[in-house]
CSV table of C-alpha atoms in Angstrom, one decimal:
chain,number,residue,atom,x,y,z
A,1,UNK,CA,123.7,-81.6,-5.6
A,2,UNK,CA,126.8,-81.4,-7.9
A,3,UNK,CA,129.4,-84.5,-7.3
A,4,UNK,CA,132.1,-81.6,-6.4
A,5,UNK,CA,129.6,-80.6,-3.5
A,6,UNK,CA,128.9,-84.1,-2.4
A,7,UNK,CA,132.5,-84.4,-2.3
A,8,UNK,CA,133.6,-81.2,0.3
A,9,UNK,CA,130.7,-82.7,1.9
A,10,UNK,CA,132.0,-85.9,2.6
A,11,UNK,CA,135.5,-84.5,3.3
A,12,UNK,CA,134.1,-82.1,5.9
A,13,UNK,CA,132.1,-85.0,7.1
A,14,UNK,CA,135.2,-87.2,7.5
A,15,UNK,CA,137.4,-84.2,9.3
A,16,UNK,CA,134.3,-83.4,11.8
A,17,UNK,CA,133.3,-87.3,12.9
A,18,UNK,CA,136.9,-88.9,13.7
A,19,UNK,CA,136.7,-92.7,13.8
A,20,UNK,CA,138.1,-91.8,17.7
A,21,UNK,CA,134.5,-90.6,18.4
A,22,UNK,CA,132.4,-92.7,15.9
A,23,UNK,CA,133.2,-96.1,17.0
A,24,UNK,CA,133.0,-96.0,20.7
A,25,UNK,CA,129.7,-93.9,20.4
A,26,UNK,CA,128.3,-96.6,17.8
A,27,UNK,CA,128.9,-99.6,19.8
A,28,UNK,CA,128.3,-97.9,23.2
A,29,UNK,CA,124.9,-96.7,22.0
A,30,UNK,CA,124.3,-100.1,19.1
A,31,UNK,CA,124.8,-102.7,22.6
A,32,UNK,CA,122.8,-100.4,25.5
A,33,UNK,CA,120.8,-101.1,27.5
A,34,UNK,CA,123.2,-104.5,27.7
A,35,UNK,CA,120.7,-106.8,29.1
A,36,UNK,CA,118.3,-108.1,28.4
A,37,UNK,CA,118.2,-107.4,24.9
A,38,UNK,CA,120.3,-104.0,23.2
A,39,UNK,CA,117.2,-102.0,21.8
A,40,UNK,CA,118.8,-101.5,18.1
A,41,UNK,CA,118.5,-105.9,18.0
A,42,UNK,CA,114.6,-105.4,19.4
A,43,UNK,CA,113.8,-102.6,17.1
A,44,UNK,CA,115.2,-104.1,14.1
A,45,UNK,CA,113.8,-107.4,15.0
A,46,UNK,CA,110.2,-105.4,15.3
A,47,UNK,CA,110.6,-104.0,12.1
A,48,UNK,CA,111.3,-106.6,10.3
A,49,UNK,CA,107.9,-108.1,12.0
A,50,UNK,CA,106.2,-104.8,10.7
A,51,UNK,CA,105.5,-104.1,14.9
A,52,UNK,CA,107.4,-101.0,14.9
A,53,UNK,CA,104.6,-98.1,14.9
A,54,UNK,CA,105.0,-96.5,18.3
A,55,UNK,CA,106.8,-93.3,17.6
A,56,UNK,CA,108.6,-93.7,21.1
A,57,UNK,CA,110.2,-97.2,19.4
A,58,UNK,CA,111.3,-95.6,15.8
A,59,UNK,CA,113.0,-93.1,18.3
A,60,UNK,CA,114.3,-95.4,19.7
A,61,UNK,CA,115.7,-97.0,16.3
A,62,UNK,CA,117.0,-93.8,15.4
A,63,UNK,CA,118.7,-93.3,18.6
A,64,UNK,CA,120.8,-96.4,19.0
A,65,UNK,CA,121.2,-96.7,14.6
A,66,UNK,CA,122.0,-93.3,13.7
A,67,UNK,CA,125.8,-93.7,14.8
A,68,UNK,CA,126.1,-96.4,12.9
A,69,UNK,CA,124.8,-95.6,10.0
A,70,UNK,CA,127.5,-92.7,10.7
A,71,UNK,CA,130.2,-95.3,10.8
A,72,UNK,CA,129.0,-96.6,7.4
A,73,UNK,CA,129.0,-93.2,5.8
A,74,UNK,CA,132.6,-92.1,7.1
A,75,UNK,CA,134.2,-95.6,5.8
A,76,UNK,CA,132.2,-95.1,3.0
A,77,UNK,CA,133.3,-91.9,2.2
A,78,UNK,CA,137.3,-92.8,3.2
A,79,UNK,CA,137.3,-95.7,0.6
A,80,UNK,CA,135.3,-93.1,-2.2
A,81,UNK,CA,138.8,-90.8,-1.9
A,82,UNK,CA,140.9,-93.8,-1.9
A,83,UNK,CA,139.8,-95.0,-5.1
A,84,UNK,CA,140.0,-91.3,-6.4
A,85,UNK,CA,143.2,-90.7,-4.8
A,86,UNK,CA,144.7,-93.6,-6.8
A,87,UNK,CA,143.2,-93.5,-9.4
């Protein structure tokens, strides 16, 4: 992938995932269930133990990391066109 097509990428990306809807989806779904534990803690804590093999818990990984690793990308992304914006 050329850096121009990364770039309209990224811009689309930015234009169809608002921070509006990123952040409250990211920490609804990064704190449920809110007790005992939130699963994205216990399923980061299992893989760091190397315990994370049932496919229902790397779902589960996914599931509750996925919209922050979204959040990442997008302020990612918004600081990349900063710095070419000023630059």
């Amino acid at each position: 992938m050329t850096v121009a097509r990364a770039a309209g990428a990224a811009s689309r990306l930015a234009r169809f995932l608002p921070y509006g809807v990123l952040i409250p989806v990211a920490l609804v779904l990064g704190a449920a269930p809110f007790r005992p534990e939130p699963h994205l803690v216990e399923k980061l804590r299992m893989l760091w133990s190397g315990t994370l093999t049932r496919p229902l818990d790397i779902g589960d990984l996914l599931l509750h990391g996925v919209p922050l690793a979204l959040v990442g990308v997008r302020v990612a992304v918004d600081l990349v066109e900063r710095r070419r914006r000023s630059g």
